[in-house]
CSV table of C-alpha atoms in Angstrom, one decimal:
chain,number,residue,atom,x,y,z
A,2,MET,CA,-11.9,9.6,27.3
A,3,PRO,CA,-12.2,7.0,24.4
A,4,THR,CA,-9.6,7.0,21.7
A,5,THR,CA,-10.8,8.2,18.3
A,6,ILE,CA,-9.3,6.6,15.2
A,7,PHE,CA,-9.1,8.6,12.0
A,8,THR,CA,-7.9,7.1,8.7
A,9,ILE,CA,-6.7,9.5,6.0
A,10,ALA,CA,-7.2,7.8,2.6
A,11,ASN,CA,-7.4,8.4,-1.1
A,12,GLN,CA,-6.7,5.9,-3.8
A,13,LYS,CA,-4.9,8.6,-5.8
A,14,GLY,CA,-1.3,9.4,-5.1
A,15,GLY,CA,0.1,12.9,-4.8
A,16,VAL,CA,-2.9,14.5,-3.2
A,17,GLY,CA,-1.3,15.7,0.0
A,18,LYS,CA,-2.5,12.7,2.0
A,19,THR,CA,0.7,12.0,3.9
A,20,THR,CA,1.4,15.7,4.3
A,21,THR,CA,-2.0,16.0,5.9
A,22,ALA,CA,-1.6,12.9,8.1
A,23,VAL,CA,1.8,14.1,9.5
A,24,ASN,CA,0.9,17.8,10.0
A,25,LEU,CA,-2.6,17.2,11.4
A,26,ALA,CA,-1.2,14.6,13.9
A,27,ALA,CA,1.6,17.1,14.9
A,28,ALA,CA,-0.9,19.9,15.2
A,29,LEU,CA,-3.2,17.8,17.4
A,30,ALA,CA,-0.2,16.9,19.7
A,31,ASP,CA,0.7,20.6,19.9
A,32,LYS,CA,-2.9,21.2,21.2
A,33,LYS,CA,-2.0,18.9,24.1
A,34,ILE,CA,-3.9,15.9,22.6
A,35,PRO,CA,-1.8,12.7,22.9
A,36,THR,CA,-1.7,11.4,19.3
A,37,LEU,CA,-0.4,8.3,17.6
A,38,LEU,CA,0.4,8.4,13.9
A,39,ILE,CA,0.4,5.0,12.2
A,40,ASP,CA,2.3,4.7,8.9
A,41,LEU,CA,0.6,2.0,6.8
A,42,ASP,CA,2.3,3.0,3.6
A,43,PRO,CA,5.2,0.7,2.6
A,44,GLN,CA,7.0,3.7,1.2
A,45,ALA,CA,7.2,5.0,4.8
A,46,ASN,CA,7.0,8.7,3.8
A,47,ALA,CA,5.2,9.6,7.0
A,48,THR,CA,7.8,7.9,9.0
A,49,SER,CA,10.7,9.8,7.4
A,50,ALA,CA,8.7,13.0,7.5
A,51,LEU,CA,8.9,12.8,11.3
A,52,GLY,CA,12.6,12.2,11.3
A,53,VAL,CA,12.2,8.6,12.4
A,54,GLU,CA,14.4,6.0,10.7
A,55,LYS,CA,12.8,2.9,9.2
A,56,GLN,CA,13.7,-0.3,11.2
A,57,ALA,CA,13.0,-3.8,10.3
A,58,GLY,CA,10.5,-5.3,12.6
A,59,ARG,CA,9.1,-2.0,13.9
A,60,SER,CA,6.0,-1.8,11.7
A,61,LEU,CA,2.6,-3.4,12.0
A,62,TYR,CA,3.7,-6.2,9.7
A,63,GLY,CA,4.4,-8.6,12.6
A,64,PRO,CA,1.3,-7.8,14.7
A,65,LEU,CA,-0.9,-8.2,11.6
A,66,HIS,CA,0.5,-11.8,11.4
A,67,GLY,CA,-0.1,-12.4,15.1
A,68,GLU,CA,3.6,-11.8,16.0
A,69,GLY,CA,4.0,-9.1,18.7
A,70,THR,CA,1.6,-6.3,19.5
A,71,ALA,CA,0.9,-2.8,18.2
A,72,VAL,CA,1.9,-1.4,21.6
A,73,GLU,CA,5.4,-2.8,21.2
A,74,MET,CA,5.8,-1.0,17.9
A,75,ILE,CA,5.1,2.5,19.3
A,76,THR,CA,8.1,4.8,18.7
A,77,PRO,CA,8.6,8.2,20.2
A,78,THR,CA,9.2,11.2,18.0
A,79,ALA,CA,11.0,14.5,18.6
A,80,TYR,CA,7.5,16.1,19.3
A,81,GLU,CA,5.9,16.0,22.7
A,82,ARG,CA,2.7,14.0,22.9
A,83,LEU,CA,3.3,12.6,19.3
A,84,SER,CA,4.3,9.0,18.8
A,85,VAL,CA,4.5,6.9,15.6
A,86,ILE,CA,4.2,3.3,14.5
A,87,PRO,CA,6.7,3.4,11.6
A,88,SER,CA,6.3,1.6,8.3
A,89,GLU,CA,8.8,-0.7,6.5
A,90,GLU,CA,9.1,-2.3,3.1
A,91,ASP,CA,7.8,-5.7,4.4
A,92,LEU,CA,4.3,-4.1,4.6
A,93,ALA,CA,4.1,-4.3,0.9
A,94,ALA,CA,3.7,-8.1,1.2
A,95,ILE,CA,0.6,-7.7,3.4
A,96,GLU,CA,-1.5,-7.0,0.3
A,97,ILE,CA,-1.1,-10.6,-0.8
A,98,GLU,CA,-0.6,-12.4,2.6
A,99,LEU,CA,-3.7,-11.0,4.3
A,100,ALA,CA,-6.0,-12.1,1.5
A,101,GLN,CA,-5.2,-15.7,2.4
A,102,THR,CA,-6.4,-15.4,6.0
A,103,GLU,CA,-9.8,-15.4,7.7
A,104,ASN,CA,-11.5,-12.1,8.5
A,105,TYR,CA,-8.8,-10.4,6.5
A,106,LEU,CA,-10.5,-7.1,6.4
A,107,ALA,CA,-10.7,-6.9,10.2
A,108,LYS,CA,-7.1,-7.8,11.0
A,109,LEU,CA,-6.0,-4.2,11.7
A,110,ARG,CA,-9.1,-3.5,13.9
A,111,GLY,CA,-8.1,-6.4,16.1
A,112,VAL,CA,-4.5,-5.3,16.3
A,113,LEU,CA,-5.5,-1.8,17.3
A,114,GLU,CA,-8.1,-2.7,19.9
A,115,PRO,CA,-5.7,-2.5,22.8
A,116,LEU,CA,-4.8,1.0,21.7
A,117,ARG,CA,-8.4,2.0,21.3
A,118,THR,CA,-9.3,0.8,24.8
A,119,GLY,CA,-6.2,2.1,26.5
A,120,ASN,CA,-5.7,5.5,27.8
A,121,GLN,CA,-2.4,6.3,26.2
A,122,PHE,CA,-3.7,8.3,23.2
A,123,ARG,CA,-6.7,10.5,22.5
A,124,ALA,CA,-6.4,10.4,18.7
A,125,ILE,CA,-4.9,7.8,16.3
A,126,VAL,CA,-4.2,9.0,12.8
A,127,ILE,CA,-3.6,6.3,10.1
A,128,ASP,CA,-1.8,7.2,6.9
A,129,CYS,CA,-2.7,4.8,4.1
A,130,PRO,CA,-1.0,3.8,0.8
A,131,PRO,CA,-2.3,5.6,-2.3
A,132,ALA,CA,-4.5,2.7,-3.4
A,133,LEU,CA,-7.7,1.0,-2.1
A,134,GLY,CA,-5.9,-2.3,-1.5
A,135,MET,CA,-5.9,-4.5,1.5
A,136,LEU,CA,-4.1,-2.1,3.9
A,137,SER,CA,-6.4,0.8,3.0
A,138,MET,CA,-9.5,-1.3,3.4
A,139,ASN,CA,-8.3,-2.6,6.7
A,140,SER,CA,-7.8,1.0,7.9
A,141,LEU,CA,-11.4,1.8,6.9
A,142,VAL,CA,-12.7,-1.1,8.9
A,143,ALA,CA,-10.6,-0.1,11.9
A,144,ALA,CA,-11.5,3.6,11.8
A,145,ASP,CA,-14.2,5.7,13.4
A,146,HIS,CA,-13.9,8.5,10.9
A,147,LEU,CA,-12.5,8.7,7.4
A,148,LEU,CA,-10.8,11.9,6.4
A,149,ILE,CA,-10.4,12.3,2.7
A,150,ALA,CA,-7.5,14.4,1.4
A,151,LEU,CA,-8.7,15.8,-2.0
A,152,GLN,CA,-6.6,17.7,-4.4
A,153,CYS,CA,-8.2,20.9,-5.9
A,154,GLU,CA,-8.5,19.5,-9.4
A,155,TYR,CA,-11.4,18.0,-11.4
A,156,MET,CA,-9.8,14.5,-11.8
A,157,ALA,CA,-9.8,14.2,-8.0
A,158,LEU,CA,-13.6,14.4,-8.0
A,159,GLU,CA,-13.8,11.0,-9.8
A,160,GLY,CA,-11.7,9.4,-7.1
A,161,LEU,CA,-14.0,10.9,-4.4
A,162,GLY,CA,-17.0,9.0,-5.7
A,163,GLN,CA,-15.0,5.7,-5.7
A,164,ILE,CA,-13.9,6.0,-2.1
A,165,LEU,CA,-17.4,7.0,-1.0
A,166,ARG,CA,-18.8,3.9,-2.7
A,167,ASN,CA,-16.3,1.7,-0.8
A,168,VAL,CA,-17.4,3.3,2.5
A,169,ASP,CA,-21.0,2.5,1.6
A,170,ARG,CA,-20.2,-1.1,0.8
A,171,LEU,CA,-18.4,-1.6,4.1
A,172,LYS,CA,-21.3,-0.2,6.0
A,173,THR,CA,-24.0,-2.1,4.1
A,174,ALA,CA,-22.1,-5.4,4.5
A,175,GLY,CA,-21.9,-4.8,8.3
A,176,ILE,CA,-18.1,-4.9,8.3
A,177,ASN,CA,-17.9,-1.4,9.8
A,178,PRO,CA,-21.5,-0.1,10.1
A,179,ASP,CA,-20.4,2.9,12.2
A,180,LEU,CA,-17.8,4.2,9.7
A,181,ASP,CA,-18.3,7.9,9.2
A,182,VAL,CA,-17.0,10.1,6.4
A,183,GLY,CA,-15.7,12.6,9.0
A,184,GLY,CA,-14.6,15.3,6.5
A,185,ILE,CA,-13.0,16.3,3.3
A,186,VAL,CA,-9.7,18.2,3.4
A,187,MET,CA,-9.2,20.2,0.2
A,188,THR,CA,-5.4,20.3,-0.5
A,189,MET,CA,-3.0,22.0,-2.9
A,190,PHE,CA,-5.3,25.0,-3.3
A,191,ASP,CA,-3.8,27.4,-5.8
A,192,THR,CA,-4.9,31.0,-5.2
A,193,ARG,CA,-3.8,31.9,-8.7
A,194,THR,CA,-6.3,29.8,-10.6
A,195,ASN,CA,-10.1,29.7,-10.8
A,196,LEU,CA,-10.0,25.9,-11.0
A,197,SER,CA,-9.1,25.4,-7.4
A,198,ARG,CA,-12.0,27.6,-6.3
A,199,GLN,CA,-14.4,25.8,-8.7
A,200,VAL,CA,-13.5,22.4,-7.4
A,201,VAL,CA,-14.0,23.5,-3.8
A,202,ASP,CA,-17.4,25.0,-4.7
A,203,GLU,CA,-18.3,21.7,-6.4
A,204,VAL,CA,-17.5,19.7,-3.3
A,205,LYS,CA,-19.4,22.2,-1.1
A,206,LYS,CA,-22.4,21.9,-3.3
A,207,HIS,CA,-22.6,18.1,-3.0
A,208,LEU,CA,-21.2,17.5,0.5
A,209,PRO,CA,-21.7,20.8,2.4
A,210,ASP,CA,-21.6,19.2,5.8
A,211,LYS,CA,-18.4,17.2,5.1
A,212,ILE,CA,-15.9,19.7,3.7
A,213,PHE,CA,-13.7,21.5,6.2
A,214,ASP,CA,-13.6,25.3,6.1
A,215,THR,CA,-9.8,25.2,6.1
A,216,VAL,CA,-8.2,24.7,2.7
A,217,ILE,CA,-4.5,23.6,2.5
A,218,PRO,CA,-2.5,25.9,0.1
A,219,ARG,CA,-0.1,24.6,-2.6
A,220,THR,CA,3.2,25.7,-1.2
A,221,VAL,CA,6.8,24.7,-1.8
A,222,ARG,CA,7.5,24.8,2.0
A,223,LEU,CA,5.0,22.0,2.6
A,224,SER,CA,6.7,19.9,-0.1
A,225,GLU,CA,10.2,20.6,1.3
A,226,ALA,CA,9.6,19.9,5.0
A,227,PRO,CA,9.5,16.0,4.8
A,228,SER,CA,12.9,15.9,3.1
A,229,PHE,CA,14.4,17.5,6.3
A,230,GLY,CA,12.5,15.0,8.5
A,231,LYS,CA,10.4,17.9,9.9
A,232,THR,CA,6.8,18.9,10.2
A,233,ILE,CA,5.8,22.2,8.7
A,234,PHE,CA,5.7,23.7,12.2
A,235,ASP,CA,9.4,23.0,12.7
A,236,TYR,CA,10.4,23.7,9.2
A,237,ASP,CA,8.6,27.0,8.6
A,238,PRO,CA,6.2,27.8,11.5
A,239,LEU,CA,5.1,31.1,10.0
A,240,SER,CA,4.3,29.8,6.6
A,241,PRO,CA,0.7,29.6,5.1
A,242,GLY,CA,0.9,25.8,5.3
A,243,ALA,CA,1.6,25.8,9.0
A,244,THR,CA,-1.2,28.3,9.6
A,245,ALA,CA,-3.6,26.1,7.6
A,246,TYR,CA,-2.8,22.9,9.4
A,247,LYS,CA,-3.2,24.7,12.8
A,248,HIS,CA,-6.7,25.8,11.7
A,249,LEU,CA,-7.5,22.3,10.4
A,250,ALA,CA,-6.6,20.8,13.8
A,251,LYS,CA,-8.9,23.3,15.5
A,252,GLU,CA,-11.7,22.2,13.2
A,253,VAL,CA,-11.0,18.5,13.8
A,254,ILE,CA,-11.0,19.0,17.6
A,255,ALA,CA,-14.3,20.9,17.5
A,256,ARG,CA,-16.0,18.6,15.0
A,257,PHE,CA,-15.1,15.3,16.9
A,258,GLY,CA,-15.1,16.5,20.4
A,259,LEU,CA,-11.4,15.9,21.1
A,260,LYS,CA,-10.2,17.3,24.3
A,261,SER,CA,-6.7,17.5,25.8
């Protein structure tokens, strides 16, 4: 079985991107799909959300400079079939340093190639920084599918257009002609407001084949879980947030043909 690489990106912060990356990866692992989460955000929120401590020299900073390999950076988590490549503050320097190298947009793709062709993982989920900088663009070039976490508010729709235009540019330029907008995950859905429903309807109208049926609710429990170094399934397994991410994982498995 080939390894499928998903990148979860959005240039806007606070849209539930890291929450989605962490809990989707954990839900896939729970479905017996060997999964690797790669934390590309120098803030390392995905790393700490899994209860993994940041360690100097354990991120992809070195491999992106040709020092060490991605395989060497794989770190186990407390969850069966879920591993992580942590982040560290040094990754922040990559934005400047990579721009001074050849083929700078394809660096991550080269680093991840041994993981793509190996049999260790069925799915790789990349969590990006909240900006379309060098790391996020590298993740788009390395990925098979882009999953967009989109907050249920109108300002988020403007950002959606921007990231879709960047995907088109990468495809047109031949840098990653096979990149697919795999799906849009609507996050922070507030059942008390009409606005959330209107935004979902708007995305459905324009991109009906891309939006996932599962919407992620706005809940305090989802916000609290990372501060305890836990996924929502460990922190509050019966919560609406846990139920939603389980359903999302089922959709992802069905849509992309992932099998345990």
